PDB file of C-alpha atoms in Angstrom:
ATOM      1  CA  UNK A1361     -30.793  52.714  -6.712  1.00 65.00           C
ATOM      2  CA  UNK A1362     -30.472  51.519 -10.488  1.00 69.00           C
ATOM      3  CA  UNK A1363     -33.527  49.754 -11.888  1.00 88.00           C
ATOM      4  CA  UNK A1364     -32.923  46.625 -13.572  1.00 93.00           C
ATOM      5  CA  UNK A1365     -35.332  44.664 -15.954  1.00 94.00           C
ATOM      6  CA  UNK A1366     -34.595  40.942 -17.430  1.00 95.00           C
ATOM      7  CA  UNK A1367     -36.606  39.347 -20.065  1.00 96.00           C
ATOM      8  CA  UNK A1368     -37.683  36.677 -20.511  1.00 96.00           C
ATOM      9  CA  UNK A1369     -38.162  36.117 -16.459  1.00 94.00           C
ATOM     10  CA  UNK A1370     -38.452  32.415 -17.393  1.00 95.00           C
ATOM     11  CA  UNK A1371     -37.996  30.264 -20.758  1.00 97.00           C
ATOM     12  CA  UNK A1372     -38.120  27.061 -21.264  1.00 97.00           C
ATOM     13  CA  UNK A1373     -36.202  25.345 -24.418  1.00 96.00           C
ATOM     14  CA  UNK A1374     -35.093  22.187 -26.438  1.00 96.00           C
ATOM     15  CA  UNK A1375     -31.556  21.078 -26.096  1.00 97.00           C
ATOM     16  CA  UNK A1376     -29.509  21.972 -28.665  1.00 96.00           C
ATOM     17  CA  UNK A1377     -31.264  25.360 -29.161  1.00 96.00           C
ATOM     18  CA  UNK A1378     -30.114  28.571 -28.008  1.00 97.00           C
ATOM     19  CA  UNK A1379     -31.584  31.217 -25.622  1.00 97.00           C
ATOM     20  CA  UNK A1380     -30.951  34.907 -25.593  1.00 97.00           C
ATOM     21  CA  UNK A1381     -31.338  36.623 -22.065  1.00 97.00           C
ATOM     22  CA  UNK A1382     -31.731  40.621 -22.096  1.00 97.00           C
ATOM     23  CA  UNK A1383     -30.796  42.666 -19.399  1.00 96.00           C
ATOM     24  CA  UNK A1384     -31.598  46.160 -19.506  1.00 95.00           C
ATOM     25  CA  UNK A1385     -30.611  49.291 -16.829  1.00 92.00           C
ATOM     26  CA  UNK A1386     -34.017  51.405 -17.181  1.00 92.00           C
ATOM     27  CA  UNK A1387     -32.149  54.910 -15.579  1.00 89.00           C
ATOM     28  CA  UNK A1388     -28.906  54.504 -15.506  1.00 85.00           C
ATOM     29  CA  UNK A1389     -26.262  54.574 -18.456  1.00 88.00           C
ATOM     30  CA  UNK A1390     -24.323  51.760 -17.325  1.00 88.00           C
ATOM     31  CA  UNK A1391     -20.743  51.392 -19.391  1.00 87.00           C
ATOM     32  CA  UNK A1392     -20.212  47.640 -16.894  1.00 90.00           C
ATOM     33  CA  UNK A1393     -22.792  45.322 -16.050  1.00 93.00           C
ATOM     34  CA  UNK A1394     -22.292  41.672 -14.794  1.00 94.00           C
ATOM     35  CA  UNK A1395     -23.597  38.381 -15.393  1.00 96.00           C
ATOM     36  CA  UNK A1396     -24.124  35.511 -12.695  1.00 96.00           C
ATOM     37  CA  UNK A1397     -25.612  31.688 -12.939  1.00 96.00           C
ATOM     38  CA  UNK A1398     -26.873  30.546  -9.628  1.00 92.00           C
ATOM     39  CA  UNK A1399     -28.036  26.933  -9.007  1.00 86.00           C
ATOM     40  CA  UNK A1400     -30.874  25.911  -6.547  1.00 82.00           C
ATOM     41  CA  UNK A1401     -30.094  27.131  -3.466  1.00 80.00           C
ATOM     42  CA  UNK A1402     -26.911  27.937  -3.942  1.00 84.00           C
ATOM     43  CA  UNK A1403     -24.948  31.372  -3.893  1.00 88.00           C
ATOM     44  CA  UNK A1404     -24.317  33.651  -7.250  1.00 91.00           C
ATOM     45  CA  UNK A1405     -21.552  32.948  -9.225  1.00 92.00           C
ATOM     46  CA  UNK A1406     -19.675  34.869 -11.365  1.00 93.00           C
ATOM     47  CA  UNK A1407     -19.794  34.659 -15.242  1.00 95.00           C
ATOM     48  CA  UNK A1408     -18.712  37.437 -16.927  1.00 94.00           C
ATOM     49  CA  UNK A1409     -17.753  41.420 -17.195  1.00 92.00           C
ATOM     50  CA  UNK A1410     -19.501  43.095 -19.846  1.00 90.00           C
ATOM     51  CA  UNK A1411     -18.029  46.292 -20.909  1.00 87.00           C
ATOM     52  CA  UNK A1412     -19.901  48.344 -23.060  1.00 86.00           C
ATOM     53  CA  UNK A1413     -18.755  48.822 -26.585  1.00 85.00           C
ATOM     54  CA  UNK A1414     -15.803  45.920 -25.511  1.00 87.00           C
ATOM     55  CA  UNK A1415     -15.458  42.258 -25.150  1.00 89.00           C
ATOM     56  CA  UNK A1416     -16.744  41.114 -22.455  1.00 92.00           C
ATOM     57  CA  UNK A1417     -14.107  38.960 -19.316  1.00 92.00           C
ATOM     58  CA  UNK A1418     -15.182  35.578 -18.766  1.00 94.00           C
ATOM     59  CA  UNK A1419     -14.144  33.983 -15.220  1.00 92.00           C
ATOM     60  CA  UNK A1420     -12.434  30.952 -15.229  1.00 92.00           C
ATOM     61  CA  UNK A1421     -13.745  27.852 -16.690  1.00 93.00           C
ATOM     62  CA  UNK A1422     -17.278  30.023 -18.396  1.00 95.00           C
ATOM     63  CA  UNK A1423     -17.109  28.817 -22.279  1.00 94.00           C
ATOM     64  CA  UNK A1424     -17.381  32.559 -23.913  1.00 93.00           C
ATOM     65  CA  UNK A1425     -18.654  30.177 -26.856  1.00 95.00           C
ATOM     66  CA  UNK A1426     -21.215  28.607 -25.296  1.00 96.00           C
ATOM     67  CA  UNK A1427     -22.114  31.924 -23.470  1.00 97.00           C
ATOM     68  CA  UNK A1428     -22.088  34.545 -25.965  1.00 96.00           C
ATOM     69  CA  UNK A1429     -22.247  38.396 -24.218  1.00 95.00           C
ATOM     70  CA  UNK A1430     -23.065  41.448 -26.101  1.00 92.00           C
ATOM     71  CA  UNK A1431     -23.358  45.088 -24.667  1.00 90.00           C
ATOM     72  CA  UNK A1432     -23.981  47.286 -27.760  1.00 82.00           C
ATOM     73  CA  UNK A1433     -25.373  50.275 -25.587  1.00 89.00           C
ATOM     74  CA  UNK A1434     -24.729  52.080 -22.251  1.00 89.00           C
ATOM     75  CA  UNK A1435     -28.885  50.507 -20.873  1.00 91.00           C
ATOM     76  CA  UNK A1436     -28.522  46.956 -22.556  1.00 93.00           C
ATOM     77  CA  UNK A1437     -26.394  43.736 -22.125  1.00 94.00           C
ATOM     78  CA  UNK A1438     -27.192  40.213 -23.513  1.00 96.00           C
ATOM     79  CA  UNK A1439     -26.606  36.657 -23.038  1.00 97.00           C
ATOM     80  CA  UNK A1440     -26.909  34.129 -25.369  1.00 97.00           C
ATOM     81  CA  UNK A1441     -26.684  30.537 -24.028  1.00 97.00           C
ATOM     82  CA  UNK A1442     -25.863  28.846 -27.222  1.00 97.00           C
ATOM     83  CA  UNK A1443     -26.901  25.143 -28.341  1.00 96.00           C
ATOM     84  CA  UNK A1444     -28.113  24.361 -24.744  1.00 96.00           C
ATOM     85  CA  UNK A1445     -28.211  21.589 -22.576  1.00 96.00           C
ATOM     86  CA  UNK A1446     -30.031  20.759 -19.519  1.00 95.00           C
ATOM     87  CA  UNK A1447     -26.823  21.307 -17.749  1.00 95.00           C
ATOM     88  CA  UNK A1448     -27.107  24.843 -18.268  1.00 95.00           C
ATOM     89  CA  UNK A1449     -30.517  24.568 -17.165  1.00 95.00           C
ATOM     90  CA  UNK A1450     -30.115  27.204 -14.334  1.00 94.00           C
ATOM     91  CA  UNK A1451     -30.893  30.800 -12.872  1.00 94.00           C
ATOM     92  CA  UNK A1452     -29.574  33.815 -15.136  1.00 97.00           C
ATOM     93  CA  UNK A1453     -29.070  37.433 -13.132  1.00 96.00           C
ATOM     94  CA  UNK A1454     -27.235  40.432 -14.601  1.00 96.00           C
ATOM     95  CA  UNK A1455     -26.445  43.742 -12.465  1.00 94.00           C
ATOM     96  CA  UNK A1456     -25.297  46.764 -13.157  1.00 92.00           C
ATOM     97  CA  UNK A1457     -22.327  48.937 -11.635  1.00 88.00           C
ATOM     98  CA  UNK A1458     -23.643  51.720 -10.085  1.00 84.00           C
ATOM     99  CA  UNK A1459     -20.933  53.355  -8.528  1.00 77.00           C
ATOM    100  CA  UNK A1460     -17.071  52.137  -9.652  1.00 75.00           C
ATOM    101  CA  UNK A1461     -15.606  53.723  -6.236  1.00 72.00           C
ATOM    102  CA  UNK A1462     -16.875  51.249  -3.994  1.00 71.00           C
ATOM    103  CA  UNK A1463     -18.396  48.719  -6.350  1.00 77.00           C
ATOM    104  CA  UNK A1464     -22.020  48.902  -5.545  1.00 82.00           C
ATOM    105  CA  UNK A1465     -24.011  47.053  -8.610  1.00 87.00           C
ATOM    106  CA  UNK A1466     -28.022  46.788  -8.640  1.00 90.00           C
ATOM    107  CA  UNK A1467     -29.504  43.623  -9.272  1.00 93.00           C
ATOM    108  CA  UNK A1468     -31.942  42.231 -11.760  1.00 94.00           C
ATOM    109  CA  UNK A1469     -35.021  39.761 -10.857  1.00 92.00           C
ATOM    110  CA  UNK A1470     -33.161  36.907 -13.110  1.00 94.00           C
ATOM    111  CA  UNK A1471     -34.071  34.491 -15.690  1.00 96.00           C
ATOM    112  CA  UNK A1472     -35.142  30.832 -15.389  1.00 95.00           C
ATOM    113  CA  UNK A1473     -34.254  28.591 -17.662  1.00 96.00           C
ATOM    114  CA  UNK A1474     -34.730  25.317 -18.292  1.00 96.00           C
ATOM    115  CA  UNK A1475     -33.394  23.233 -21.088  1.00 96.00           C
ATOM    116  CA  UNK A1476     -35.441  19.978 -21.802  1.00 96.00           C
TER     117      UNK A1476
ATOM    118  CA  UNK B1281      -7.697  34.868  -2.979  1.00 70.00           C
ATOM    119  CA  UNK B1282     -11.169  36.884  -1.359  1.00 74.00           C
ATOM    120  CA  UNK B1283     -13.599  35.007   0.272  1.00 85.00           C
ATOM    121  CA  UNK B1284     -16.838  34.644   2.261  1.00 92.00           C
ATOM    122  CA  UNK B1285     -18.304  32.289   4.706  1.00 95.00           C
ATOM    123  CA  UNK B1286     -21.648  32.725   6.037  1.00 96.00           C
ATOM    124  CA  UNK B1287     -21.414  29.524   8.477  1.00 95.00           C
ATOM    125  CA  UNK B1288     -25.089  29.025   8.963  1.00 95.00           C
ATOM    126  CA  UNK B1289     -27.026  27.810   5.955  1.00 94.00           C
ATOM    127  CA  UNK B1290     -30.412  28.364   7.323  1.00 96.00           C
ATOM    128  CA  UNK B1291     -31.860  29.858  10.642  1.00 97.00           C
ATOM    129  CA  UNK B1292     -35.648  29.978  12.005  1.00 97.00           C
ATOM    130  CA  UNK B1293     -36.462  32.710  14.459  1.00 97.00           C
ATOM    131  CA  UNK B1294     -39.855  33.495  16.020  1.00 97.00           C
ATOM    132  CA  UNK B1295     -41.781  36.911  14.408  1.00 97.00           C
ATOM    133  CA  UNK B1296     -40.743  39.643  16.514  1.00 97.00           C
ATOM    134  CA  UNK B1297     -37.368  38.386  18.204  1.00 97.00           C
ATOM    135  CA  UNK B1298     -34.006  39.535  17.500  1.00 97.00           C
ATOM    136  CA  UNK B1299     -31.395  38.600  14.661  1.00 97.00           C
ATOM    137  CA  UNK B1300     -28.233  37.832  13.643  1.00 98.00           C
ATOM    138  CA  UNK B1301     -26.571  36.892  10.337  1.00 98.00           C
ATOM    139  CA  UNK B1302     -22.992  35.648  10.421  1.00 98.00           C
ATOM    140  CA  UNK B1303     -20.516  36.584   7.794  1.00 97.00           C
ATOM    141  CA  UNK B1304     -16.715  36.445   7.899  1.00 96.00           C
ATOM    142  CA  UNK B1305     -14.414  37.294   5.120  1.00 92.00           C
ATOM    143  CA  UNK B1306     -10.934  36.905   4.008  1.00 87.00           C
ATOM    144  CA  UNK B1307      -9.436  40.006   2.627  1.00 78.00           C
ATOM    145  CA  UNK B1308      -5.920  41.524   2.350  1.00 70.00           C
ATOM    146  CA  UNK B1309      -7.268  45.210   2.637  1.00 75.00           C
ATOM    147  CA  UNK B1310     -10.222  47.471   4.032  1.00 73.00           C
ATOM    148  CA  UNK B1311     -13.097  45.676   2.502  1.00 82.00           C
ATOM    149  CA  UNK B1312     -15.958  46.793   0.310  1.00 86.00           C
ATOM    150  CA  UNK B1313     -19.249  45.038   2.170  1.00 90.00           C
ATOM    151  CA  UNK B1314     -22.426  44.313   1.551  1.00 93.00           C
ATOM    152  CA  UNK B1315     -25.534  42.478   2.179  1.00 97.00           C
ATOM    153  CA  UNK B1316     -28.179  41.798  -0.040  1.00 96.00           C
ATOM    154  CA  UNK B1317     -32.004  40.208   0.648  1.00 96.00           C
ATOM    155  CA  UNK B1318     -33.131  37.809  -2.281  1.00 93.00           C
ATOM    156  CA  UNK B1319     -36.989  37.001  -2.125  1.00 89.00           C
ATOM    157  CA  UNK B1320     -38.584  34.264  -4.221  1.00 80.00           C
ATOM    158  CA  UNK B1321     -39.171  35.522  -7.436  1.00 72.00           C
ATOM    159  CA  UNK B1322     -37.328  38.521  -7.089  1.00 76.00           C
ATOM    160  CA  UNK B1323     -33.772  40.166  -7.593  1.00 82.00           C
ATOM    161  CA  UNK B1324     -31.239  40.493  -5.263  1.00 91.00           C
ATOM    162  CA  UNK B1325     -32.171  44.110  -3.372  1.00 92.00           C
ATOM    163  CA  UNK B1326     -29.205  45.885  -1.120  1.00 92.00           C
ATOM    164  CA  UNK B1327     -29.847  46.125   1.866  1.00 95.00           C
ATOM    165  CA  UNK B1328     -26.566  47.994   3.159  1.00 94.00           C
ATOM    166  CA  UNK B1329     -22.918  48.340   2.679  1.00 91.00           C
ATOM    167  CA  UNK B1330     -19.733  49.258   4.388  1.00 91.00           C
ATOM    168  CA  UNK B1331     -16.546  50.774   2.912  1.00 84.00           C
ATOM    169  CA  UNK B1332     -15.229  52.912   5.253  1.00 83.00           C
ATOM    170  CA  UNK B1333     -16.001  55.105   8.257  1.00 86.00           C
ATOM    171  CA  UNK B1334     -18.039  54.332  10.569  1.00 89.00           C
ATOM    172  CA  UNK B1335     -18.361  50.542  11.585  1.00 92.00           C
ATOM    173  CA  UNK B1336     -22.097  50.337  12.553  1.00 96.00           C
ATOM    174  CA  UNK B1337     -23.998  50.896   9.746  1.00 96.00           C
ATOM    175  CA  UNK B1338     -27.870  51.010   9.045  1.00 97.00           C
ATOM    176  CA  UNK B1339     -29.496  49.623   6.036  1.00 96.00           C
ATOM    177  CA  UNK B1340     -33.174  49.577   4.978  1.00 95.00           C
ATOM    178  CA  UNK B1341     -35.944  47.488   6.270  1.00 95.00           C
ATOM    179  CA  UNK B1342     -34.077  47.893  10.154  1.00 97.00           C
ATOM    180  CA  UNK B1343     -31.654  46.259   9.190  1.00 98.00           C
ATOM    181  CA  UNK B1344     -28.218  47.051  10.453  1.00 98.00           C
ATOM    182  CA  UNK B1345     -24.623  45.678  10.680  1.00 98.00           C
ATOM    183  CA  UNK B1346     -21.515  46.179  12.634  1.00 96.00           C
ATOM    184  CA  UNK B1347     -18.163  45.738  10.194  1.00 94.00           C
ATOM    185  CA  UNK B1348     -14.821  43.992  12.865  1.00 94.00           C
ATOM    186  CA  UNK B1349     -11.913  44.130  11.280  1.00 91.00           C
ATOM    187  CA  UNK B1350     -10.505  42.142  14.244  1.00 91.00           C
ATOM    188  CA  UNK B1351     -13.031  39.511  13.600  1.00 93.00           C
ATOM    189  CA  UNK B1352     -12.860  39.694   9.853  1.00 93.00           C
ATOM    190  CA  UNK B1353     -16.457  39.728  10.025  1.00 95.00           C
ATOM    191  CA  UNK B1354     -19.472  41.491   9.029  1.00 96.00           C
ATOM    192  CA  UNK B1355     -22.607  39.918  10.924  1.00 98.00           C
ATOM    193  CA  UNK B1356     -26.080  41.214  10.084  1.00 98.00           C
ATOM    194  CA  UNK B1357     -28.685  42.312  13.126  1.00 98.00           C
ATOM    195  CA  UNK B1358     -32.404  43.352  13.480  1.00 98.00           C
ATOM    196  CA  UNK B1359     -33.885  44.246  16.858  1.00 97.00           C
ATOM    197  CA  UNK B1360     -37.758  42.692  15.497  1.00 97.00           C
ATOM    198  CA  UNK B1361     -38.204  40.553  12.538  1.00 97.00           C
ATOM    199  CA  UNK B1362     -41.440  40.518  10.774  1.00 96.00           C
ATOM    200  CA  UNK B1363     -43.014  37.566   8.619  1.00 95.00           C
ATOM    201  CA  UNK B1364     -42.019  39.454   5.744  1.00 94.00           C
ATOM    202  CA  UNK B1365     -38.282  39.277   6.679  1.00 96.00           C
ATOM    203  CA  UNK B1366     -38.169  35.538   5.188  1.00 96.00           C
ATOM    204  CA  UNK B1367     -35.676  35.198   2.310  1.00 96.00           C
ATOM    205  CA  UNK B1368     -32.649  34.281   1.433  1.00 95.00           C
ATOM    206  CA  UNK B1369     -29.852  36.819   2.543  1.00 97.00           C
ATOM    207  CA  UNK B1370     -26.067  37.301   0.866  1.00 96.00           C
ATOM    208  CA  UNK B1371     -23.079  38.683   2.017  1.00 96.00           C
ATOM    209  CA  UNK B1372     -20.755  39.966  -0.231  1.00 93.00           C
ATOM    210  CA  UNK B1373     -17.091  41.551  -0.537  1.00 89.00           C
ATOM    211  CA  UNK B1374     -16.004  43.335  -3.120  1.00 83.00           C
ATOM    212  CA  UNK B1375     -13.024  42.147  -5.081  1.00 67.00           C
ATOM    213  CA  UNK B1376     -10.962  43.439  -7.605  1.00 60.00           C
ATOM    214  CA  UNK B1377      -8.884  42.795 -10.886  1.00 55.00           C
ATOM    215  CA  UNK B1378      -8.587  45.406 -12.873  1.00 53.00           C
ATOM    216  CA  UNK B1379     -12.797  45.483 -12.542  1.00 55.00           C
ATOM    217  CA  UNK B1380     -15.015  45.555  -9.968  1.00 68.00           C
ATOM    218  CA  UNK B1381     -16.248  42.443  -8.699  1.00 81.00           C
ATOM    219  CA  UNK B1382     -18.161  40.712  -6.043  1.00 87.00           C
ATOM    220  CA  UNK B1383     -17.972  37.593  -4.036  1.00 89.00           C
ATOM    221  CA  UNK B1384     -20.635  36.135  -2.442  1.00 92.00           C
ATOM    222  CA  UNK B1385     -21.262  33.675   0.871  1.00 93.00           C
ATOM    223  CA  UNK B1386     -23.066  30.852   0.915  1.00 93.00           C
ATOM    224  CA  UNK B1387     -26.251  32.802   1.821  1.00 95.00           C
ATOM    225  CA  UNK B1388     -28.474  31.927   4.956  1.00 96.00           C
ATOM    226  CA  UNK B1389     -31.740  30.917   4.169  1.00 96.00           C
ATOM    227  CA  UNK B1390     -34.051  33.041   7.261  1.00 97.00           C
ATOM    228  CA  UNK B1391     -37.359  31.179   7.776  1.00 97.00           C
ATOM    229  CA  UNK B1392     -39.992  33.093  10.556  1.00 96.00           C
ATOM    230  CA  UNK B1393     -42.416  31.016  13.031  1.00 94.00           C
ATOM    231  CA  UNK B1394     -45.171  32.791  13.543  1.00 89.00           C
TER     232      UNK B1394
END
């Protein structure tokens, strides 16, 4: 399978100031990669497409202002959680599509962060 | 719309004795199905996934998982679970708009007695 690296694996930061995730496929040119936000022990939920060299889709009711989403090359998507609040204090995981035909995406190991 | 229900939140079972995961789904075609493991401090690994052919079929780790389309379910079994098998496990259709996406259950949170 596709390997997946996130950095930071953890941040910590004042409110109001804003965080940039990385999410990186290590050996696979990946053209659609996905972001998710999942709460304490809750399930994964769906933020946003990211298309290489395109906008990125938001899902309903994600602020694509407040999450920003850039994927400038086929191994590297980021999200920027701009002027944060401890509301968006949460747990950051991208993927990656592996195979369009049957939707199979690889997972990062996610991002904690917490907004003081 | 797509959904997924896994119906129990969080199951203990002794090291060694059998399993079973629940998952049901509501879709209006053949499904794309998966489950995935999710281990503290760690991303969300695949263990299998069905999309067509034959209905029983085997993942990593033992695991395995028998796809009913007259059941609308997609329940997730292992003959001899070890210590190690404690996590938090997600079942997942796929779903798509124009891109592919997933939905996810609830998860079941799977907690071993020794």
């Amino acid at each position: 399978g596709a390997v997946v690296s996130q950095h930071p694996s953890w941040v910590i930061c004042k409110s109001g100031t804003s965080v940039k995730i990385e999410c990186r496929s290590l050996d696979f040119q990946a053209t659609t990669m996905f972001w998710y936000r999942q709460f304490p022990k809750q399930s994964l939920m769906l933020m946003a497409t990211s298309n290489e060299g395109s906008k990125a889709t938001y899902e309903q009711g994600v602020e694509k202002d407040k999450f920003l989403i850039n994927h400038a090359s086929l191994t590297l998507s980021t999200l920027t959680v701009t002027s944060a609040h401890p509301e968006d204090s949460s747990f950051y995981i991208c993927s990656v599509l592996r195979d369009r035909a049957i939707n199979e995406q690889f997972f990062g190991p996610g991002t904690r962060l917490t907004v003081l | 719309a797509q959904s997924v229900t896994q119906p129990d939140i969080h199951i203990t079972v002794s090291e060694g004795a059998s399993l079973e995961l629940r998952c049901n789904y509501s879709y209006g075609a053949t499904p794309y199905l998966f489950w995935y493991v999710q281990s503290p401090g760690q991303g969300l690994q695949l263990l299998l996934k069905y999309f067509s052919g034959d209905t029983l079929v085997q993942g990593i780790k033992g695991f395995e998982a028998e796809f009913k389309r007259s059941q609308s379910s997609f329940n997730l079994r292992k003959p001899s679970v070890h210590w190690s098998d404690a996590a938090e496990y997600f079942c997942a259709v796929g779903r798509f708009q124009g891109a592919q996406k997933l939905v996810f259950g609830q998860g079941t949170r799977l907690t071993i007695n020794p």
